[in-house]
XYZ file of N, CA, C and O in Angstrom:
676
model
N 55.733 5.366 59.520
C 57.116 5.772 59.431
C 57.983 5.079 60.479
O 59.134 4.769 60.223
N 57.413 4.837 61.644
C 58.166 4.138 62.695
C 58.624 2.768 62.195
O 59.780 2.385 62.344
N 57.701 2.039 61.597
C 58.033 0.715 61.067
C 59.075 0.823 59.956
O 59.976 -0.012 59.849
N 58.973 1.845 59.132
C 59.947 2.031 58.049
C 61.342 2.282 58.611
O 62.334 1.765 58.083
N 61.447 3.053 59.690
C 62.752 3.292 60.320
C 63.345 1.964 60.788
O 64.522 1.679 60.539
N 62.518 1.137 61.413
C 63.003 -0.180 61.868
C 63.420 -1.039 60.674
O 64.456 -1.706 60.710
N 62.615 -1.029 59.625
C 62.906 -1.847 58.444
C 64.209 -1.413 57.781
O 65.057 -2.253 57.454
N 64.392 -0.115 57.585
C 65.631 0.355 56.955
C 66.837 0.151 57.868
O 67.933 -0.131 57.386
N 66.660 0.277 59.173
C 67.757 0.000 60.103
C 68.174 -1.459 59.972
O 69.374 -1.768 59.876
N 67.215 -2.353 59.950
C 67.503 -3.793 59.811
C 68.172 -4.074 58.458
O 69.133 -4.845 58.379
N 67.684 -3.437 57.406
C 68.267 -3.608 56.069
C 69.732 -3.166 56.065
O 70.608 -3.868 55.546
N 70.019 -2.027 56.667
C 71.407 -1.536 56.737
C 72.284 -2.490 57.551
O 73.435 -2.751 57.177
N 71.743 -3.024 58.642
C 72.497 -3.995 59.449
C 72.808 -5.257 58.629
O 73.919 -5.786 58.705
N 71.847 -5.718 57.844
C 72.048 -6.903 57.012
C 73.092 -6.642 55.922
O 73.922 -7.508 55.628
N 73.058 -5.460 55.341
C 74.068 -5.101 54.327
C 75.450 -5.073 54.971
O 76.399 -5.647 54.444
N 75.549 -4.393 56.118
C 76.841 -4.266 56.805
C 77.384 -5.613 57.275
O 78.601 -5.797 57.349
N 76.497 -6.559 57.576
C 76.923 -7.890 58.021
C 77.313 -8.783 56.841
O 77.745 -9.913 57.043
N 77.144 -8.275 55.624
C 77.523 -9.046 54.445
C 76.484 -10.054 53.996
O 76.764 -10.898 53.147
N 75.282 -9.967 54.533
C 74.246 -10.936 54.186
C 73.423 -10.513 52.951
O 72.594 -11.290 52.480
N 73.670 -9.312 52.445
C 72.967 -8.836 51.244
C 73.992 -8.256 50.261
O 74.017 -7.048 49.994
N 74.850 -9.129 49.701
C 75.930 -8.629 48.836
C 75.422 -7.892 47.594
O 76.091 -6.988 47.105
N 74.258 -8.262 47.108
C 73.736 -7.574 45.930
C 73.527 -6.088 46.239
O 73.918 -5.216 45.471
N 72.916 -5.797 47.391
C 72.704 -4.396 47.776
C 74.016 -3.722 48.150
O 74.216 -2.551 47.897
N 74.910 -4.480 48.763
C 76.190 -3.932 49.201
C 77.001 -3.400 48.024
O 77.695 -2.399 48.143
N 76.900 -4.077 46.890
C 77.719 -3.719 45.727
C 76.976 -2.936 44.661
O 77.522 -2.680 43.594
N 75.754 -2.528 44.942
C 74.949 -1.848 43.934
C 75.115 -0.332 44.032
O 75.026 0.247 45.118
N 75.355 0.286 42.891
C 75.471 1.752 42.823
C 74.089 2.378 43.025
O 73.068 1.803 42.652
N 74.083 3.571 43.562
C 72.828 4.302 43.739
C 72.309 4.756 42.378
O 73.092 5.233 41.547
N 71.017 4.619 42.122
C 70.460 5.115 40.856
C 70.622 6.635 40.756
O 70.610 7.340 41.770
N 70.762 7.110 39.543
C 70.995 8.542 39.325
C 69.892 9.399 39.947
O 70.171 10.409 40.583
N 68.647 8.994 39.756
C 67.548 9.795 40.302
C 67.664 9.925 41.821
O 67.438 10.995 42.373
N 68.030 8.840 42.495
C 68.198 8.888 43.951
C 69.381 9.770 44.327
O 69.318 10.515 45.308
N 70.483 9.687 43.556
C 71.655 10.542 43.843
C 71.283 12.014 43.722
O 71.679 12.826 44.564
N 70.532 12.340 42.696
C 70.132 13.735 42.500
C 69.176 14.163 43.604
O 69.345 15.219 44.212
N 68.183 13.345 43.870
C 67.164 13.673 44.870
C 67.788 13.903 46.241
O 67.453 14.855 46.938
N 68.712 13.022 46.633
C 69.329 13.119 47.956
C 70.657 13.871 47.950
O 71.345 13.919 48.957
N 71.023 14.426 46.802
C 72.249 15.215 46.703
C 73.470 14.386 47.107
O 74.327 14.829 47.863
N 73.531 13.164 46.572
C 74.621 12.246 46.886
C 75.709 12.332 45.814
O 75.427 12.690 44.664
N 76.950 11.961 46.168
C 78.032 12.011 45.175
C 77.851 10.941 44.092
O 77.097 9.975 44.263
N 78.570 11.098 43.016
C 78.479 10.207 41.851
C 78.777 8.747 42.205
O 78.203 7.832 41.635
N 79.657 8.538 43.180
C 80.042 7.169 43.539
C 79.195 6.586 44.675
O 79.543 5.554 45.250
N 78.064 7.221 44.994
C 77.209 6.739 46.078
C 76.688 5.340 45.766
O 76.476 4.965 44.616
N 76.491 4.602 46.830
C 75.997 3.230 46.721
C 74.530 3.187 47.163
O 74.028 4.127 47.797
N 73.859 2.096 46.866
C 72.464 1.930 47.256
C 72.315 2.021 48.775
O 71.330 2.557 49.279
N 73.322 1.543 49.495
C 73.290 1.634 50.949
C 73.151 3.087 51.399
O 72.425 3.395 52.342
N 73.837 4.002 50.714
C 73.734 5.431 51.031
C 72.296 5.940 50.836
O 71.804 6.753 51.619
N 71.664 5.451 49.800
C 70.272 5.834 49.544
C 69.389 5.335 50.680
O 68.530 6.069 51.186
N 69.599 4.090 51.099
C 68.805 3.538 52.191
C 68.991 4.362 53.474
O 68.032 4.559 54.227
N 70.202 4.846 53.718
C 70.428 5.704 54.891
C 69.620 6.992 54.786
O 69.046 7.457 55.771
N 69.591 7.572 53.598
C 68.828 8.807 53.388
C 67.331 8.560 53.563
O 66.634 9.373 54.182
N 66.852 7.447 53.037
C 65.433 7.125 53.179
C 65.093 6.941 54.657
O 64.071 7.443 55.136
N 65.966 6.241 55.380
C 65.723 6.041 56.812
C 65.675 7.380 57.547
O 64.809 7.599 58.397
N 66.582 8.285 57.196
C 66.587 9.607 57.829
C 65.287 10.365 57.517
O 64.717 11.019 58.398
N 64.832 10.277 56.281
C 63.562 10.916 55.915
C 62.402 10.326 56.707
O 61.556 11.051 57.232
N 62.352 8.999 56.769
C 61.273 8.337 57.500
C 61.325 8.713 58.976
O 60.285 8.893 59.615
N 62.521 8.855 59.504
C 62.677 9.261 60.898
C 62.131 10.674 61.109
O 61.429 10.940 62.091
N 62.435 11.567 60.177
C 61.916 12.939 60.271
C 60.393 12.938 60.158
O 59.702 13.668 60.886
N 59.856 12.117 59.269
C 58.395 12.029 59.125
C 57.763 11.499 60.417
O 56.735 12.008 60.872
N 58.399 10.473 60.993
C 57.896 9.898 62.242
C 57.860 10.964 63.338
O 56.853 11.144 64.014
N 58.974 11.698 63.475
C 59.045 12.724 64.508
C 58.017 13.826 64.280
O 57.385 14.307 65.220
N 57.845 14.204 63.017
C 56.858 15.234 62.685
C 55.459 14.748 63.022
O 54.650 15.485 63.599
N 55.150 13.499 62.677
C 53.825 12.958 62.973
C 53.563 12.902 64.478
O 52.453 13.206 64.930
N 54.594 12.529 65.249
C 54.428 12.510 66.703
C 54.171 13.931 67.214
O 53.324 14.126 68.089
N 54.896 14.896 66.659
C 54.699 16.288 67.052
C 53.279 16.741 66.716
O 52.589 17.323 67.544
N 52.832 16.462 65.490
C 51.491 16.868 65.075
C 50.415 16.174 65.917
O 49.384 16.760 66.217
N 50.680 14.935 66.283
C 49.712 14.186 67.068
C 49.468 14.773 68.447
O 48.406 14.575 69.024
N 50.435 15.514 68.975
C 50.272 16.082 70.311
C 49.949 17.580 70.279
O 49.827 18.195 71.327
N 49.769 18.129 69.083
C 49.486 19.570 68.967
C 47.990 19.847 69.047
O 47.172 19.031 68.652
N 47.682 21.035 69.526
C 46.313 21.539 69.456
C 46.156 22.243 68.105
O 47.150 22.614 67.466
N 44.946 22.439 67.667
C 44.681 23.011 66.338
C 45.329 24.379 66.145
O 45.735 24.731 65.041
N 45.486 25.160 67.210
C 46.048 26.507 67.063
C 47.510 26.607 67.493
O 48.066 27.702 67.542
N 48.173 25.472 67.769
C 49.603 25.481 68.102
C 50.424 25.786 66.851
O 50.068 25.340 65.750
N 51.532 26.519 66.997
C 52.385 26.780 65.824
C 53.147 25.516 65.405
O 53.492 24.683 66.239
N 53.391 25.388 64.118
C 54.170 24.264 63.593
C 55.649 24.610 63.701
O 56.137 25.492 62.994
N 56.340 23.908 64.577
C 57.775 24.162 64.748
C 58.627 23.131 64.022
O 59.843 23.190 64.059
N 57.994 22.192 63.342
C 58.713 21.100 62.668
C 58.991 21.480 61.208
O 58.420 20.909 60.286
N 59.861 22.434 61.007
C 60.146 22.900 59.651
C 61.590 22.656 59.225
O 61.971 22.990 58.114
N 62.388 22.050 60.083
C 63.807 21.850 59.762
C 63.990 21.018 58.497
O 64.898 21.263 57.706
N 63.121 20.039 58.270
C 63.251 19.190 57.084
C 63.135 19.995 55.792
O 63.639 19.584 54.761
N 62.489 21.153 55.833
C 62.354 21.984 54.633
C 63.682 22.628 54.248
O 63.845 23.070 53.115
N 64.631 22.657 55.171
C 65.928 23.278 54.899
C 66.942 22.288 54.340
O 68.033 22.669 53.953
N 66.609 21.005 54.301
C 67.544 19.997 53.796
C 67.743 20.169 52.300
O 66.812 20.461 51.569
N 68.968 19.934 51.838
C 69.324 20.166 50.445
C 68.533 19.370 49.424
O 68.242 19.871 48.352
N 68.156 18.130 49.739
C 67.510 17.324 48.706
C 66.120 17.819 48.351
O 65.615 17.498 47.300
N 65.498 18.631 49.188
C 64.178 19.132 48.832
C 64.242 20.122 47.678
O 63.292 20.266 46.933
N 65.377 20.772 47.495
C 65.487 21.674 46.350
C 65.447 20.885 45.050
O 64.918 21.342 44.049
N 66.000 19.677 45.045
C 65.936 18.836 43.846
C 64.524 18.315 43.633
O 64.069 18.203 42.514
N 63.855 18.006 44.725
C 62.483 17.539 44.594
C 61.645 18.617 43.926
O 60.806 18.335 43.088
N 61.885 19.870 44.274
C 61.141 20.955 43.659
C 61.399 21.016 42.164
O 60.515 21.358 41.402
N 62.622 20.693 41.745
C 62.916 20.692 40.312
C 62.078 19.641 39.613
O 61.478 19.900 38.566
N 61.999 18.443 40.185
C 61.165 17.403 39.591
C 59.696 17.808 39.646
O 58.956 17.605 38.700
N 59.289 18.377 40.770
C 57.908 18.827 40.894
C 57.619 19.887 39.841
O 56.534 19.909 39.269
N 58.585 20.748 39.574
C 58.412 21.779 38.554
C 58.223 21.180 37.175
O 57.429 21.681 36.369
N 58.930 20.097 36.903
C 58.766 19.423 35.616
C 57.354 18.864 35.511
O 56.694 19.011 34.486
N 56.887 18.266 36.570
C 55.535 17.703 36.568
C 54.509 18.808 36.368
O 53.572 18.660 35.581
N 54.681 19.924 37.058
C 53.755 21.048 36.903
C 53.773 21.548 35.464
O 52.724 21.819 34.868
N 54.966 21.640 34.874
C 55.080 22.096 33.489
C 54.370 21.147 32.538
O 53.633 21.581 31.640
N 54.548 19.863 32.731
C 53.871 18.871 31.876
C 52.355 19.016 32.014
O 51.641 19.016 31.013
N 51.861 19.179 33.241
C 50.425 19.333 33.443
C 49.915 20.600 32.757
O 48.835 20.579 32.155
N 50.677 21.679 32.840
C 50.266 22.920 32.170
C 50.210 22.732 30.664
O 49.288 23.222 30.004
N 51.196 22.033 30.105
C 51.191 21.771 28.665
C 50.001 20.904 28.267
O 49.366 21.144 27.232
N 49.686 19.914 29.077
C 48.528 19.065 28.795
C 47.238 19.882 28.850
O 46.366 19.736 27.993
N 47.135 20.736 29.864
C 45.942 21.584 29.988
C 45.834 22.531 28.796
O 44.744 22.740 28.269
N 46.973 23.090 28.366
C 46.946 24.003 27.223
C 46.535 23.266 25.956
O 45.753 23.781 25.162
N 47.048 22.058 25.770
C 46.681 21.262 24.591
C 45.185 20.957 24.611
O 44.516 21.011 23.571
N 44.654 20.670 25.792
C 43.233 20.384 25.908
C 42.416 21.640 25.597
O 41.416 21.574 24.870
N 42.855 22.788 26.106
C 42.161 24.041 25.821
C 42.222 24.358 24.331
O 41.214 24.766 23.737
N 43.377 24.149 23.711
C 43.513 24.389 22.268
C 42.543 23.527 21.476
O 41.911 23.995 20.519
N 42.405 22.273 21.877
C 41.478 21.368 21.189
C 40.037 21.824 21.396
O 39.230 21.804 20.471
N 39.719 22.262 22.601
C 38.369 22.762 22.872
C 38.068 23.967 21.986
O 36.979 24.063 21.399
N 39.020 24.878 21.876
C 38.819 26.084 21.060
C 38.558 25.711 19.606
O 37.708 26.305 18.936
N 39.261 24.680 19.112
C 39.021 24.221 17.733
C 37.592 23.708 17.565
O 36.973 23.892 16.520
N 37.086 23.040 18.587
C 35.744 22.465 18.510
C 34.644 23.486 18.770
O 33.493 23.274 18.385
N 34.999 24.564 19.412
C 34.043 25.650 19.684
C 33.965 26.520 18.433
O 34.560 27.588 18.350
N 33.199 26.053 17.465
C 33.192 26.653 16.123
C 32.778 28.118 16.104
O 33.317 28.903 15.339
N 31.835 28.505 16.935
C 31.378 29.900 16.884
C 31.957 30.769 18.002
O 31.581 31.927 18.141
N 32.860 30.209 18.807
C 33.560 30.992 19.824
C 32.718 31.408 21.009
O 33.067 32.354 21.714
N 31.621 30.696 21.276
C 30.755 31.083 22.391
C 31.111 30.392 23.712
O 30.433 30.559 24.713
N 32.179 29.580 23.697
C 32.603 28.900 24.918
C 31.967 27.542 25.116
O 32.063 26.966 26.199
N 31.323 27.024 24.070
C 30.666 25.722 24.147
C 30.922 24.934 22.865
O 31.072 25.505 21.793
N 30.937 23.619 23.015
C 30.959 22.745 21.843
C 29.506 22.376 21.570
O 28.819 21.825 22.432
N 29.076 22.707 20.381
C 27.695 22.408 20.008
C 27.602 21.007 19.421
O 28.609 20.360 19.141
N 26.400 20.589 19.199
C 26.152 19.306 18.539
C 26.849 19.287 17.180
O 27.500 18.305 16.823
N 26.765 20.378 16.432
C 27.371 20.454 15.108
C 28.907 20.406 15.192
O 29.558 19.762 14.375
N 29.467 21.109 16.180
C 30.921 21.099 16.347
C 31.447 19.717 16.678
O 32.457 19.265 16.133
N 30.752 19.031 17.556
C 31.155 17.682 17.939
C 30.979 16.714 16.770
O 31.856 15.906 16.490
N 29.869 16.847 16.049
C 29.609 15.990 14.893
C 30.687 16.189 13.832
O 31.216 15.228 13.273
N 31.058 17.443 13.590
C 32.106 17.750 12.616
C 33.443 17.138 12.995
O 34.155 16.580 12.158
N 33.770 17.210 14.276
C 35.033 16.631 14.754
C 35.037 15.121 14.578
O 36.000 14.538 14.093
N 33.947 14.482 14.940
C 33.863 13.026 14.822
C 33.905 12.587 13.357
O 34.576 11.616 13.007
N 33.200 13.320 12.494
C 33.214 12.976 11.073
C 34.585 13.205 10.458
O 35.014 12.436 9.591
N 35.294 14.236 10.909
C 36.652 14.492 10.405
C 37.593 13.343 10.774
O 38.550 13.069 10.052
N 37.289 12.672 11.869
C 38.078 11.504 12.279
C 37.641 10.228 11.565
O 38.221 9.175 11.752
N 36.567 10.331 10.802
C 36.083 9.166 10.077
C 34.980 8.425 10.786
O 34.557 7.354 10.344
N 34.487 8.969 11.905
C 33.400 8.334 12.646
C 32.063 8.787 12.079
O 31.840 9.979 11.875
N 31.189 7.854 11.810
C 29.830 8.164 11.360
C 28.908 8.074 12.565
O 28.808 7.024 13.214
N 28.248 9.183 12.884
C 27.405 9.243 14.067
C 26.041 9.804 13.667
O 25.963 10.827 12.989
N 25.002 9.138 14.109
C 23.654 9.638 13.826
C 23.341 10.804 14.762
O 23.996 10.986 15.790
N 22.302 11.553 14.428
C 21.890 12.663 15.288
C 21.439 12.141 16.655
O 21.705 12.772 17.677
N 20.788 10.988 16.673
C 20.359 10.395 17.951
C 21.572 10.042 18.814
O 21.566 10.279 20.030
N 22.606 9.485 18.184
C 23.835 9.172 18.924
C 24.503 10.441 19.428
O 25.039 10.479 20.542
N 24.462 11.494 18.609
C 25.038 12.785 19.026
C 24.309 13.320 20.252
O 24.930 13.764 21.215
N 23.000 13.282 20.192
C 22.203 13.775 21.317
C 22.487 12.965 22.583
O 22.609 13.517 23.676
N 22.610 11.655 22.421
C 22.913 10.777 23.554
C 24.283 11.101 24.142
O 24.453 11.177 25.363
N 25.262 11.319 23.286
C 26.612 11.658 23.730
C 26.618 12.986 24.472
O 27.172 13.097 25.570
N 25.988 13.982 23.885
C 25.961 15.305 24.521
C 25.208 15.248 25.846
O 25.640 15.838 26.839
N 24.117 14.503 25.889
C 23.354 14.368 27.128
C 24.209 13.738 28.234
O 24.135 14.133 29.396
N 25.039 12.782 27.855
C 25.901 12.115 28.832
C 27.000 13.042 29.355
O 27.401 12.948 30.512
N 27.476 13.941 28.515
C 28.598 14.812 28.880
C 28.132 16.125 29.503
O 28.743 16.649 30.425
N 27.041 16.671 28.998
C 26.546 17.969 29.451
C 25.833 17.809 30.783
O 24.669 17.419 30.846
N 26.516 18.123 31.849
C 25.973 17.895 33.188
C 24.861 18.866 33.549
O 24.054 18.579 34.418
N 24.809 20.013 32.887
C 23.753 20.979 33.195
C 22.549 20.842 32.274
O 21.576 21.589 32.393
N 22.611 19.906 31.323
C 21.466 19.612 30.472
C 21.131 20.666 29.445
O 20.019 20.685 28.922
N 22.077 21.537 29.122
C 21.777 22.601 28.160
C 22.010 22.199 26.707
O 21.842 22.998 25.800
N 22.431 20.958 26.477
C 22.634 20.483 25.115
C 23.929 20.936 24.489
O 24.137 20.755 23.285
N 24.797 21.524 25.291
C 26.107 21.958 24.821
C 27.153 21.452 25.798
O 26.841 21.102 26.931
N 28.405 21.456 25.353
C 29.499 20.997 26.209
C 30.384 22.196 26.538
O 31.000 22.797 25.650
N 30.438 22.544 27.821
C 31.297 23.635 28.273
C 32.732 23.128 28.384
O 32.985 21.920 28.334
N 33.664 24.048 28.574
C 35.059 23.629 28.742
C 35.204 22.740 29.979
O 35.900 21.738 29.955
N 34.524 23.103 31.052
C 34.593 22.315 32.282
C 34.111 20.881 32.030
O 34.730 19.915 32.476
N 33.009 20.740 31.298
C 32.480 19.410 30.980
C 33.429 18.649 30.051
O 33.645 17.449 30.221
N 34.006 19.370 29.102
C 34.970 18.774 28.170
C 36.193 18.264 28.931
O 36.645 17.144 28.739
N 36.718 19.104 29.824
C 37.896 18.736 30.609
C 37.606 17.508 31.473
O 38.426 16.598 31.581
N 36.429 17.483 32.079
C 36.048 16.330 32.916
C 35.993 15.065 32.063
O 36.473 14.013 32.485
N 35.429 15.180 30.884
C 35.356 14.030 29.974
C 36.753 13.534 29.615
O 37.039 12.339 29.669
N 37.646 14.449 29.261
C 39.011 14.091 28.856
C 39.765 13.456 30.022
O 40.430 12.442 29.866
N 39.638 14.021 31.201
C 40.364 13.502 32.372
C 39.859 12.138 32.810
O 40.593 11.379 33.418
N 38.628 11.820 32.512
C 38.072 10.525 32.914
C 38.230 9.456 31.859
O 37.879 8.318 32.071
N 38.759 9.810 30.690
C 38.928 8.808 29.631
C 40.339 8.766 29.181
O 41.134 9.306 28.892
């Protein structure tokens, strides 16, 4: 963060000296205006000032943490009161919502494949799903697939194993 403060300070000096006219005349992107709570007519230079201020706060916080003992109280909380963090939470909330929807879709698909409702995808359930997609799979291939996915070796695929498979592919 220390280096970033120096870099953004130098960048602002170059803009102010007229040596970076492209940045001098560029409007701030909407996402940056929202994130930093900047006015509609904000320029990219304004964004760079906000980034420098953030990096400065991070630098100061890191220096504070570096000199603390494990049981010292954290007194570096002022940055949590800044207005732009409320917008960050809105974006974070969108990301959380998308992840929840993805997880729900994955659970819904697992439930469809769990033909007898016992909480596992059986060889038959997986074979049926693959055949419904038009894939022809032999029983040996099915066993090989299940063996690769079923980490506990029980010949079935639990939701946890299914989720791991989906997240890795």
